[in-house]
Amino acid sequence: MAFFFTRRRRRSAWMRVAAVFMTVIIVSSNAASADRTFPVRQYEDGTIAIVSNHAQITGKRTAFRGDVWLSTINGGKGAYLMETLENTRKLNETLVSIKAQLRGGGCVGNNTKSALFNFTTNEYFNCTCKAGWAGQDCAIHHCAGSSHRYWRLRLTEQKYAYNIKEIQFFSDIARYDDTQSTIAEPWSGTNSLHVKENCINSAQYGGHGCDRAFDNNIDSWWSNWAAGSGNMSWIGMDFETPQKVSHVRFMNGRDLDSNQGHVMVVEFSDDKSTWTEWTGERIVTQPKEQSQTSTSRTNTWQEAISKCSVPNRNPSYTHYPKECVGGHNIVKFTGKTVEQCKEICSAMSNCDAFEFGVAYGGAGGYQAGDCQPQSSANRGSCSGSYYNLDLYVKNEVVNININGKELHQDSDGWILLLAYKHVGGENKALVQGTAPTSPTEGYSHVWLNDLGLTAGDVDSVRFYCHTSGHSRKMHFSTSDATIKSFLIDGSATGNKVSLWTSGTNKFSDHTANLPDASSSVWSTTLTEFSFYKSGNYHWAIKGLNSRFECDDGQGDYAVSTLHQIW
């Protein structure tokens, strides 16, 4: 289903207000008086106003009593409360300049409750964010984490030699640093949730147990080196009772190449058996010094916070052979595959693209398998053939608002109506009326009726599924009017086999037998056997209340599946 729209800018375009305060005392009078002469006015309530395009106040000392507001004018949006000047940094005694540019580079206006101003550097600092927003400029959408008994950090790939120095779980995000530049020091606060006696792990090496990652010692570490052949490496905490986790701090264990460039996910469980990834950020392990003294620490925390909706875990990328980006390197990892580098960039919110080393024979120095995430996708004049690099640019994902509902839209204009990531062994109820925000992590769906739309608003419908039961993928689209009408409320009234066996367009990754092999249909809902070949190949999302099937006849909910309708 494709809609086209004009993208809105994330930040407000603030107007500029400028003034120079040098040395004078302005005190609001409590005495009532008539409106005085322009440009200085005093109102009945004692308020004094200076009305001018530019204002300069000169004297030896400056003092303000009460709150000070910096506001836009001429109908501009919003205002900034600076609280009192006594709460800002110390003013220069001889010259103070305010350059109050309410701009995108400062606090994000619609997300900010108040902001203080640095009178020395003419910059905003200490943006106080509204509820649901975080970060230095209030640009990070945040929701409090959920409460569960077990929490863990898990590597997405098995590592037989891996080390972690320290982990900290927090119930709030008061100490979150979105610049990832906070020096790791032993914790002295009171609201860190970790308790080392209750740690849990996949395995450990000798005396390097999981308690060493929760002991408030930045110089010891947990190690799973040579500790068995399990299919995953993880470490976490049994809180004994459900605890809310909104913020995680992590410190890599050693400076070995084998400890770098791995994706770590945060997961929770209530039974220590079924684990679910939280809706927050992932962590990409980065190089850290193995040994540092208490007086010369430089290792910084890697941090992640919970989010209101699941980030796009699996974005698509556009490949540009022999191209690269100049001057926006984040970090370089070695010995990676393209797929591993995609996973790394996808897990980094500040990664717009990545450079990948290819043996072109150039003199630039990069080696095959180098993986270098980039904070920009501007290819410019960088020569990939010289540097031995290819560029992979992350395709932007944009949410679109349709009649008050936020929906996920991919780079080709398709809008996601249904996404069910089913975990093998689970049989959860379907969630109707909630738009999925991620095609790979969602578990919900909406129909056109939920959006105030009709079948006439739809150009095409796209179906996708895969399963852990086999390697085939189903991926096709259709513009058939009857199938488009099924999207109104999910009802498949009027369904017939011929709708599916002809007239569909297959995508390049389509390898399934369906829909062409369809021999039967149900006319109940679009999720329940709307096309299938009996006993062999089915499309089912909780069909008969328990069957999750993609081009097979599994007959139950034992395997993991992913279904999407766009």
Coordinates of C-alpha atoms in Angstrom, one line a residue:
M1 CA 0.0 0.0 0.0
A2 CA 1.6 3.2 -1.1
F3 CA 0.9 6.8 0.1
F4 CA 3.1 9.8 -0.8
F5 CA 3.4 12.9 1.4
T6 CA 5.6 15.8 2.2
R7 CA 8.1 15.0 5.0
R8 CA 8.0 17.4 8.0
R9 CA 11.2 18.7 9.5
R10 CA 11.9 17.2 12.9
R11 CA 13.0 20.4 14.5
S12 CA 11.1 23.7 14.6
A13 CA 12.5 26.7 12.7
W14 CA 13.0 29.1 15.5
M15 CA 13.2 32.9 15.0
R16 CA 16.1 34.7 16.5
V17 CA 15.9 37.1 19.4
A18 CA 19.1 39.0 20.2
A19 CA 20.0 41.4 23.0
V20 CA 23.1 42.6 24.8
F21 CA 23.1 42.9 28.6
M22 CA 26.0 44.7 30.1
T23 CA 25.5 46.3 33.4
V24 CA 22.3 47.7 34.8
I25 CA 19.7 46.7 37.4
I26 CA 16.1 46.1 36.2
V27 CA 13.6 45.6 39.0
S28 CA 9.9 45.1 38.5
S29 CA 7.9 47.7 40.5
N30 CA 4.9 46.6 42.5
A31 CA 3.4 50.1 42.2
A32 CA 0.5 50.4 39.8
S33 CA 1.0 52.9 37.0
A34 CA -0.4 53.7 33.6
D35 CA 1.2 52.4 30.4
R36 CA 4.3 54.4 29.9
T37 CA 5.8 55.7 26.6
F38 CA 7.3 53.4 23.9
P39 CA 9.8 51.8 23.8
V40 CA 9.9 51.4 27.6
R41 CA 6.6 50.4 29.1
Q42 CA 5.4 49.8 32.6
Y43 CA 2.1 48.1 33.1
E44 CA -0.5 48.2 35.9
D45 CA 0.9 44.9 37.4
G46 CA 4.4 46.4 37.6
T47 CA 5.8 44.6 34.5
I48 CA 8.4 46.6 32.6
A49 CA 8.8 45.9 28.9
I50 CA 11.4 47.1 26.5
V51 CA 10.0 47.0 23.0
S52 CA 12.7 47.2 20.3
N53 CA 14.2 45.3 17.4
H54 CA 17.6 45.5 19.3
A55 CA 18.2 46.4 22.9
Q56 CA 21.4 47.3 24.7
I57 CA 21.6 48.0 28.5
T58 CA 24.8 49.5 29.8
G59 CA 26.1 49.9 33.3
K60 CA 28.5 48.4 35.8
R61 CA 26.4 45.6 37.2
T62 CA 23.4 43.6 36.0
A63 CA 20.8 41.9 38.1
F64 CA 17.4 40.3 37.3
R65 CA 14.8 39.5 40.0
G66 CA 12.5 36.7 39.1
D67 CA 12.2 34.4 36.1
V68 CA 13.7 35.5 32.7
W69 CA 12.0 34.4 29.5
L70 CA 13.5 34.3 26.0
S71 CA 10.6 34.2 23.6
T72 CA 10.1 34.2 19.9
I73 CA 8.0 37.1 18.5
N74 CA 5.6 37.8 15.6
G75 CA 3.7 34.6 16.1
G76 CA 6.7 32.3 16.5
K77 CA 6.3 29.0 18.4
G78 CA 7.1 28.6 22.0
A79 CA 9.3 30.2 24.6
Y80 CA 12.3 29.3 26.8
L81 CA 12.2 29.8 30.5
M82 CA 15.7 30.5 31.8
E83 CA 14.6 30.3 35.4
T84 CA 16.8 32.9 37.2
L85 CA 20.1 34.1 36.1
E86 CA 21.5 33.0 39.5
N87 CA 21.0 29.4 38.3
T88 CA 23.1 29.9 35.1
R89 CA 26.8 29.9 34.9
K90 CA 28.7 32.9 36.5
L91 CA 28.4 36.0 34.3
N92 CA 31.5 37.8 33.0
E93 CA 31.8 40.9 35.3
T94 CA 32.7 43.3 32.5
L95 CA 30.8 42.1 29.4
V96 CA 28.0 39.7 28.9
S97 CA 26.5 39.0 25.5
I98 CA 23.3 37.0 25.0
K99 CA 22.8 35.7 21.5
A100 CA 19.4 34.0 22.0
Q101 CA 19.1 32.0 18.8
L102 CA 16.2 29.6 19.4
R103 CA 17.5 27.3 16.8
G104 CA 17.6 23.6 15.8
G105 CA 21.1 23.3 17.1
G106 CA 19.9 24.1 20.7
C107 CA 17.0 22.4 22.5
V108 CA 14.3 21.0 20.3
G109 CA 11.5 23.4 21.0
N110 CA 8.4 21.2 21.0
N111 CA 10.1 18.7 23.3
T112 CA 11.6 21.1 25.8
K113 CA 10.1 22.4 29.0
S114 CA 12.8 24.9 29.8
A115 CA 16.4 25.7 29.0
L116 CA 19.3 27.5 30.5
F117 CA 21.7 29.7 28.5
N118 CA 25.5 29.8 28.7
F119 CA 26.3 33.5 28.7
T120 CA 30.0 33.0 28.0
T121 CA 29.8 30.7 25.0
N122 CA 26.4 31.9 23.7
E123 CA 25.0 28.4 23.7
Y124 CA 22.1 26.6 25.4
F125 CA 22.9 24.0 28.1
N126 CA 20.8 22.0 30.5
C127 CA 17.7 21.5 28.3
T128 CA 14.9 20.4 30.6
C129 CA 12.9 17.9 28.5
K130 CA 9.2 17.3 28.6
A131 CA 7.9 13.9 29.7
G132 CA 8.8 11.2 27.1
W133 CA 11.9 13.1 25.8
A134 CA 15.6 12.8 26.7
G135 CA 19.1 13.7 25.5
Q136 CA 21.1 16.9 25.6
D137 CA 18.8 18.6 23.1
C138 CA 15.6 16.8 24.1
A139 CA 15.6 15.0 20.7
I140 CA 15.4 11.4 22.0
H141 CA 11.9 9.9 22.4
H142 CA 11.9 7.8 25.6
C143 CA 9.4 5.8 27.5
A144 CA 10.0 4.1 30.9
G145 CA 11.0 0.5 30.7
S146 CA 8.8 -2.4 31.8
S147 CA 9.1 -4.4 35.0
H148 CA 10.4 -8.0 34.9
R149 CA 12.3 -10.3 37.3
Y150 CA 15.2 -11.3 35.0
W151 CA 17.2 -8.9 32.8
R152 CA 20.3 -9.8 30.7
L153 CA 22.7 -8.6 28.0
R154 CA 23.2 -11.1 25.2
L155 CA 25.6 -11.2 22.3
T156 CA 23.8 -11.9 19.0
E157 CA 26.6 -14.3 18.0
Q158 CA 28.4 -16.9 20.1
K159 CA 31.9 -15.9 21.3
Y160 CA 34.0 -18.5 23.2
A161 CA 36.3 -15.8 24.5
Y162 CA 34.5 -12.7 25.8
N163 CA 34.8 -10.4 28.8
I164 CA 32.7 -7.7 30.4
K165 CA 34.1 -5.3 33.1
E166 CA 30.9 -3.8 34.5
I167 CA 27.1 -3.5 33.9
Q168 CA 24.7 -1.1 35.6
F169 CA 20.9 -1.3 35.4
F170 CA 18.9 1.9 36.2
S171 CA 15.1 2.4 36.7
D172 CA 15.2 5.9 35.2
I173 CA 17.4 7.8 32.7
A174 CA 18.5 10.7 34.9
R175 CA 22.2 9.7 34.3
Y176 CA 21.9 8.9 30.6
D177 CA 24.5 10.6 28.4
D178 CA 23.5 10.4 24.7
T179 CA 26.9 11.5 23.7
Q180 CA 28.4 8.3 25.2
S181 CA 31.2 10.3 26.7
T182 CA 30.8 9.8 30.5
I183 CA 34.0 8.4 32.0
A184 CA 33.3 5.0 33.7
E185 CA 33.8 5.3 37.4
P186 CA 32.7 3.2 40.4
W187 CA 29.1 3.9 41.3
S188 CA 28.4 5.9 44.4
G189 CA 24.6 6.5 44.0
T190 CA 21.7 4.8 45.5
N191 CA 19.3 4.0 42.6
S192 CA 21.4 1.5 40.6
L193 CA 19.5 -1.7 40.6
H194 CA 22.3 -4.3 40.3
V195 CA 22.9 -6.7 43.1
K196 CA 25.9 -8.9 42.5
E197 CA 24.8 -11.9 44.6
N198 CA 21.9 -12.5 42.2
C199 CA 23.8 -12.4 38.9
I200 CA 23.1 -15.1 36.2
N201 CA 25.2 -16.0 33.1
S202 CA 25.4 -18.5 30.3
A203 CA 28.8 -19.8 31.5
Q204 CA 32.0 -18.5 33.2
Y205 CA 35.7 -19.2 33.1
G206 CA 37.3 -20.2 36.4
G207 CA 36.9 -17.6 39.1
H208 CA 35.9 -14.9 36.6
G209 CA 32.2 -15.2 37.5
C210 CA 29.3 -12.9 36.6
D211 CA 29.6 -11.2 40.1
R212 CA 32.7 -9.5 38.8
A213 CA 30.6 -7.5 36.3
F214 CA 28.3 -6.3 39.1
D215 CA 30.9 -5.6 41.8
N216 CA 31.3 -1.8 41.3
N217 CA 35.0 -2.5 40.3
I218 CA 35.9 -1.1 36.9
D219 CA 39.1 -3.1 36.7
S220 CA 37.8 -6.7 37.2
W221 CA 35.7 -8.6 34.6
W222 CA 33.4 -11.6 33.9
S223 CA 34.8 -14.0 31.4
N224 CA 33.2 -16.8 29.5
W225 CA 36.4 -17.8 27.8
A226 CA 36.6 -21.6 26.9
A227 CA 33.5 -22.1 29.1
G228 CA 31.6 -24.7 27.0
S229 CA 30.0 -24.7 23.6
G230 CA 26.6 -23.1 24.3
N231 CA 24.9 -21.4 21.4
M232 CA 24.9 -17.9 23.0
S233 CA 26.8 -15.8 25.5
W234 CA 24.9 -13.7 28.0
I235 CA 25.1 -12.2 31.5
G236 CA 22.4 -10.6 33.6
M237 CA 20.6 -10.3 36.9
D238 CA 17.8 -12.1 38.8
F239 CA 16.2 -9.2 40.7
E240 CA 13.9 -11.8 42.6
T241 CA 11.0 -9.4 42.1
P242 CA 9.9 -7.5 39.0
Q243 CA 12.1 -4.4 38.4
K244 CA 11.8 -1.7 35.9
V245 CA 14.9 -1.1 33.7
S246 CA 15.0 2.1 31.6
H247 CA 18.8 2.6 31.3
V248 CA 21.7 0.2 30.9
R249 CA 25.4 1.1 31.2
F250 CA 28.0 -1.4 29.8
M251 CA 31.8 -1.6 29.9
N252 CA 33.7 -3.9 27.5
G253 CA 36.1 -6.2 29.2
R254 CA 39.4 -6.1 27.2
D255 CA 41.0 -4.4 24.2
L256 CA 41.2 -7.5 22.1
D257 CA 39.9 -7.5 18.5
S258 CA 37.7 -10.4 19.5
N259 CA 35.8 -8.2 22.0
Q260 CA 35.0 -5.5 19.5
G261 CA 32.3 -4.9 17.0
H262 CA 29.7 -7.3 18.4
V263 CA 26.0 -6.4 18.8
M264 CA 24.6 -6.9 22.3
V265 CA 20.8 -6.9 23.0
V266 CA 19.0 -6.2 26.2
E267 CA 16.4 -8.8 27.1
F268 CA 13.9 -9.6 29.9
S269 CA 12.1 -12.6 31.2
D270 CA 9.7 -13.6 33.9
D271 CA 10.5 -17.3 34.0
K272 CA 14.2 -17.4 32.9
S273 CA 13.2 -19.4 29.9
T274 CA 11.3 -17.2 27.5
W275 CA 13.3 -14.0 26.7
T276 CA 12.1 -10.9 24.9
E277 CA 14.2 -8.1 23.6
W278 CA 13.2 -4.7 25.1
T279 CA 12.0 -1.9 22.9
G280 CA 15.1 0.1 23.5
E281 CA 18.5 0.5 21.9
R282 CA 21.2 -2.1 21.2
I283 CA 24.9 -1.8 22.1
V284 CA 27.8 -2.3 19.7
T285 CA 30.9 -3.3 21.7
Q286 CA 33.8 -0.9 21.1
P287 CA 37.5 -0.9 22.0
K288 CA 38.3 -0.1 25.7
E289 CA 41.6 -0.1 27.5
Q290 CA 42.1 -3.2 29.5
S291 CA 43.9 -1.6 32.5
Q292 CA 43.6 1.9 33.8
T293 CA 44.5 3.5 37.1
S294 CA 41.9 5.2 39.3
T295 CA 43.4 8.6 38.6
S296 CA 43.7 8.4 34.8
R297 CA 40.6 6.7 33.5
T298 CA 39.5 7.4 29.9
N299 CA 37.2 4.5 29.2
T300 CA 33.7 5.7 28.7
W301 CA 30.4 3.9 29.3
Q302 CA 28.4 2.5 26.4
E303 CA 24.8 3.3 27.2
A304 CA 21.3 2.3 26.0
I305 CA 17.8 3.4 27.1
S306 CA 14.3 2.1 26.6
K307 CA 12.2 3.6 23.8
C308 CA 8.4 4.1 23.2
S309 CA 8.5 1.9 20.2
V310 CA 10.9 -0.7 18.7
P311 CA 13.6 0.9 16.5
N312 CA 14.0 -0.5 13.0
R313 CA 16.3 -3.5 13.7
N314 CA 16.7 -4.5 10.1
P315 CA 16.9 -1.5 7.8
S316 CA 17.7 -1.9 4.1
Y317 CA 20.9 -0.6 2.6
T318 CA 21.9 0.8 -0.8
H319 CA 25.3 -0.4 -2.1
Y320 CA 27.6 2.1 -3.8
P321 CA 30.7 0.3 -5.1
K322 CA 34.0 2.1 -4.9
E323 CA 32.5 5.1 -3.0
C324 CA 33.1 6.4 0.5
V325 CA 32.4 9.3 3.0
G326 CA 35.1 11.8 3.9
G327 CA 35.6 12.8 7.6
H328 CA 32.7 11.2 9.4
N329 CA 34.2 8.0 10.8
I330 CA 32.7 6.7 14.0
V331 CA 34.8 3.7 14.7
K332 CA 36.6 1.0 12.7
F333 CA 36.3 -2.8 13.2
T334 CA 38.3 -5.4 11.3
G335 CA 37.6 -8.9 10.0
K336 CA 33.9 -8.4 9.4
T337 CA 31.5 -9.6 6.7
V338 CA 29.0 -7.3 5.0
E339 CA 26.1 -8.8 6.9
Q340 CA 28.0 -8.3 10.2
C341 CA 28.7 -4.7 9.3
K342 CA 25.0 -4.1 8.4
E343 CA 24.0 -5.5 11.9
I344 CA 26.5 -3.1 13.5
C345 CA 25.3 0.0 11.7
S346 CA 21.7 -1.0 12.2
A347 CA 22.3 -1.1 16.0
M348 CA 23.9 2.3 16.1
S349 CA 21.4 5.2 16.1
N350 CA 24.1 7.6 14.8
C351 CA 25.1 5.4 11.9
D352 CA 23.8 6.7 8.6
A353 CA 26.1 4.5 6.4
F354 CA 29.1 2.2 6.6
E355 CA 32.3 1.8 4.6
F356 CA 33.4 -1.8 3.9
G357 CA 36.9 -2.8 2.9
V358 CA 37.3 -4.5 -0.5
A359 CA 40.6 -5.6 -2.1
Y360 CA 40.7 -3.1 -5.0
G361 CA 44.5 -2.7 -4.9
G362 CA 44.4 0.9 -4.0
A363 CA 47.0 2.7 -1.9
G364 CA 44.6 4.1 0.7
G365 CA 45.4 1.5 3.4
Y366 CA 42.0 -0.1 4.2
Q367 CA 41.9 -3.9 4.2
A368 CA 39.3 -6.4 3.0
G369 CA 36.8 -6.9 5.8
D370 CA 37.3 -3.5 7.5
C371 CA 33.9 -2.2 8.7
Q372 CA 33.7 1.6 9.4
P373 CA 30.3 3.1 10.5
Q374 CA 29.7 6.7 9.3
S375 CA 27.8 9.5 10.8
S376 CA 27.0 10.9 7.4
A377 CA 26.0 9.4 4.0
N378 CA 27.4 12.2 1.9
R379 CA 29.6 10.4 -0.7
G380 CA 31.2 13.6 -1.9
S381 CA 34.4 13.2 -3.8
C382 CA 35.8 10.3 -1.7
S383 CA 37.5 7.7 -3.9
G384 CA 36.6 4.2 -2.8
S385 CA 38.9 2.6 -5.4
Y386 CA 41.9 4.4 -3.8
Y387 CA 40.9 3.6 -0.2
N388 CA 39.7 0.1 -1.1
L389 CA 36.2 0.8 0.2
D390 CA 32.6 0.3 -0.8
L391 CA 29.8 2.4 0.8
Y392 CA 26.5 1.0 2.1
V393 CA 23.9 3.8 2.9
K394 CA 21.1 3.1 5.4
N395 CA 17.7 3.7 3.7
E396 CA 15.7 6.2 5.7
V397 CA 12.6 5.0 7.4
V398 CA 9.9 7.6 7.9
N399 CA 6.7 7.3 10.0
I400 CA 3.6 8.8 8.4
N401 CA 0.6 10.1 10.3
I402 CA -2.8 9.0 8.9
N403 CA -5.8 10.4 10.7
G404 CA -4.0 10.5 14.1
K405 CA -2.2 7.1 13.8
E406 CA 1.6 6.9 13.3
L407 CA 2.5 4.2 10.7
H408 CA 5.8 2.9 9.5
Q409 CA 6.7 3.7 5.9
D410 CA 9.7 2.3 4.1
S411 CA 11.9 4.0 1.6
D412 CA 9.8 2.8 -1.4
G413 CA 6.6 4.3 0.0
W414 CA 5.0 1.1 1.3
I415 CA 3.1 1.5 4.6
L416 CA 3.0 -1.3 7.1
L417 CA -0.4 -2.4 8.2
L418 CA 0.4 -5.8 9.8
A419 CA 3.6 -7.2 11.3
Y420 CA 3.6 -10.3 13.5
K421 CA 7.0 -11.5 14.8
H422 CA 5.9 -14.9 16.3
V423 CA 8.4 -16.6 18.6
G424 CA 8.4 -20.4 18.4
G425 CA 6.6 -21.9 21.4
E426 CA 4.4 -18.9 22.1
N427 CA 0.7 -18.6 21.2
K428 CA -0.1 -15.0 21.9
A429 CA -3.4 -13.3 20.9
L430 CA -3.3 -11.0 17.9
V431 CA -3.5 -7.3 18.5
Q432 CA -5.9 -5.4 16.3
G433 CA -6.1 -1.6 16.2
T434 CA -2.5 -0.9 17.0
A435 CA -0.2 0.1 14.1
P436 CA 3.1 -1.9 14.1
T437 CA 6.1 0.5 14.3
S438 CA 8.6 -2.1 13.1
P439 CA 8.3 -4.6 10.3
T440 CA 10.7 -7.1 12.0
E441 CA 9.8 -6.6 15.7
G442 CA 6.1 -5.7 15.6
Y443 CA 3.2 -7.8 16.9
S444 CA 0.0 -6.0 15.9
H445 CA -2.1 -4.9 12.9
V446 CA -4.6 -2.2 11.7
W447 CA -7.1 -2.3 8.8
L448 CA -8.2 0.6 6.6
N449 CA -11.3 1.1 8.8
D450 CA -8.9 1.9 11.7
L451 CA -7.3 4.6 9.6
G452 CA -10.4 6.2 8.1
L453 CA -9.5 5.0 4.7
T454 CA -11.2 3.0 1.9
A455 CA -10.0 0.4 -0.6
G456 CA -9.9 3.2 -3.2
D457 CA -7.0 4.8 -1.3
V458 CA -4.9 1.7 -1.9
D459 CA -2.7 1.2 -5.0
S460 CA -1.2 -2.2 -4.2
V461 CA -1.0 -4.8 -1.4
R462 CA 2.3 -6.5 -0.4
F463 CA 2.6 -9.8 1.5
Y464 CA 5.8 -11.2 3.1
C465 CA 6.6 -14.1 5.4
H466 CA 9.4 -16.3 6.5
T467 CA 9.8 -19.1 9.0
S468 CA 12.6 -20.9 11.0
G469 CA 11.1 -24.1 9.7
H470 CA 12.7 -23.8 6.2
S471 CA 14.7 -21.3 4.1
R472 CA 11.9 -20.2 1.6
K473 CA 10.6 -16.6 1.7
M474 CA 7.2 -15.4 0.5
H475 CA 7.3 -11.9 -0.9
F476 CA 4.8 -10.6 -3.5
S477 CA 2.3 -7.8 -4.3
T478 CA -1.0 -7.5 -6.1
S479 CA -3.2 -4.7 -7.3
D480 CA -6.4 -6.9 -7.4
A481 CA -9.4 -4.8 -6.4
T482 CA -11.0 -7.7 -4.4
I483 CA -7.8 -8.3 -2.4
K484 CA -7.5 -4.6 -1.7
S485 CA -11.1 -4.7 -0.3
F486 CA -10.0 -7.3 2.2
L487 CA -7.9 -4.6 3.9
I488 CA -11.0 -2.6 4.9
D489 CA -11.7 -4.7 8.0
G490 CA -9.7 -7.9 7.4
S491 CA -12.7 -9.9 6.2
A492 CA -12.0 -12.1 3.1
T493 CA -15.5 -12.3 1.9
G494 CA -15.5 -13.0 -1.9
N495 CA -12.1 -14.8 -1.7
K496 CA -11.3 -17.3 -4.5
V497 CA -8.2 -19.2 -5.6
S498 CA -7.8 -17.3 -8.9
L499 CA -7.1 -14.1 -7.0
W500 CA -3.8 -15.6 -5.8
T501 CA -2.6 -17.9 -8.6
S502 CA -2.3 -15.2 -11.2
G503 CA -1.6 -11.4 -11.5
T504 CA 0.8 -11.2 -8.6
N505 CA 4.2 -9.5 -8.8
K506 CA 7.1 -11.4 -7.1
F507 CA 10.0 -9.6 -5.4
S508 CA 13.6 -10.7 -6.0
D509 CA 13.8 -12.6 -2.7
H510 CA 10.6 -14.6 -3.3
T511 CA 11.3 -18.4 -3.3
A512 CA 8.0 -19.8 -1.8
N513 CA 5.5 -22.1 -3.5
L514 CA 2.6 -19.8 -2.6
P515 CA 0.7 -18.0 -3.8
D516 CA 1.0 -19.7 -7.2
A517 CA 0.5 -23.2 -5.8
S518 CA -2.7 -22.2 -4.0
S519 CA -5.6 -24.7 -4.4
S520 CA -7.9 -23.6 -1.6
V521 CA -9.0 -20.5 0.3
W522 CA -10.9 -19.6 3.4
S523 CA -13.2 -16.6 3.4
T524 CA -13.0 -15.7 7.0
T525 CA -10.1 -13.3 7.6
L526 CA -7.0 -12.3 5.7
T527 CA -4.9 -13.7 8.5
E528 CA -6.4 -17.2 8.5
F529 CA -5.7 -19.5 5.5
S530 CA -6.7 -16.9 3.0
F531 CA -4.7 -18.9 0.4
Y532 CA -3.1 -22.4 0.7
K533 CA -2.5 -25.8 -0.7
S534 CA -4.1 -28.2 1.7
G535 CA -1.6 -30.3 3.7
N536 CA 1.4 -28.7 2.1
Y537 CA 1.7 -24.9 2.0
H538 CA -0.3 -22.4 4.1
W539 CA -0.5 -18.7 5.0
A540 CA -1.7 -18.5 8.6
I541 CA -1.3 -16.0 11.4
K542 CA -2.8 -17.8 14.4
G543 CA -5.0 -19.8 12.1
L544 CA -7.5 -22.0 14.0
N545 CA -6.3 -20.1 17.1
S546 CA -2.9 -21.8 17.2
R547 CA -1.2 -22.2 13.8
F548 CA 1.6 -19.9 12.5
E549 CA 2.6 -21.0 9.0
C550 CA 4.5 -19.6 6.1
D551 CA 4.6 -21.8 2.9
D552 CA 4.4 -25.0 5.0
G553 CA 1.9 -27.2 6.9
Q554 CA 3.6 -27.0 10.3
G555 CA 0.2 -27.3 12.0
D556 CA 1.1 -25.5 15.3
Y557 CA 3.1 -22.6 16.8
A558 CA 6.3 -24.5 17.5
V559 CA 8.5 -22.6 14.9
S560 CA 9.2 -18.9 14.7
T561 CA 7.6 -16.9 11.9
L562 CA 7.4 -13.3 10.6
H563 CA 4.4 -12.1 8.6
Q564 CA 3.9 -8.7 7.1
I565 CA 1.1 -7.0 5.1
W566 CA 1.9 -3.6 3.5

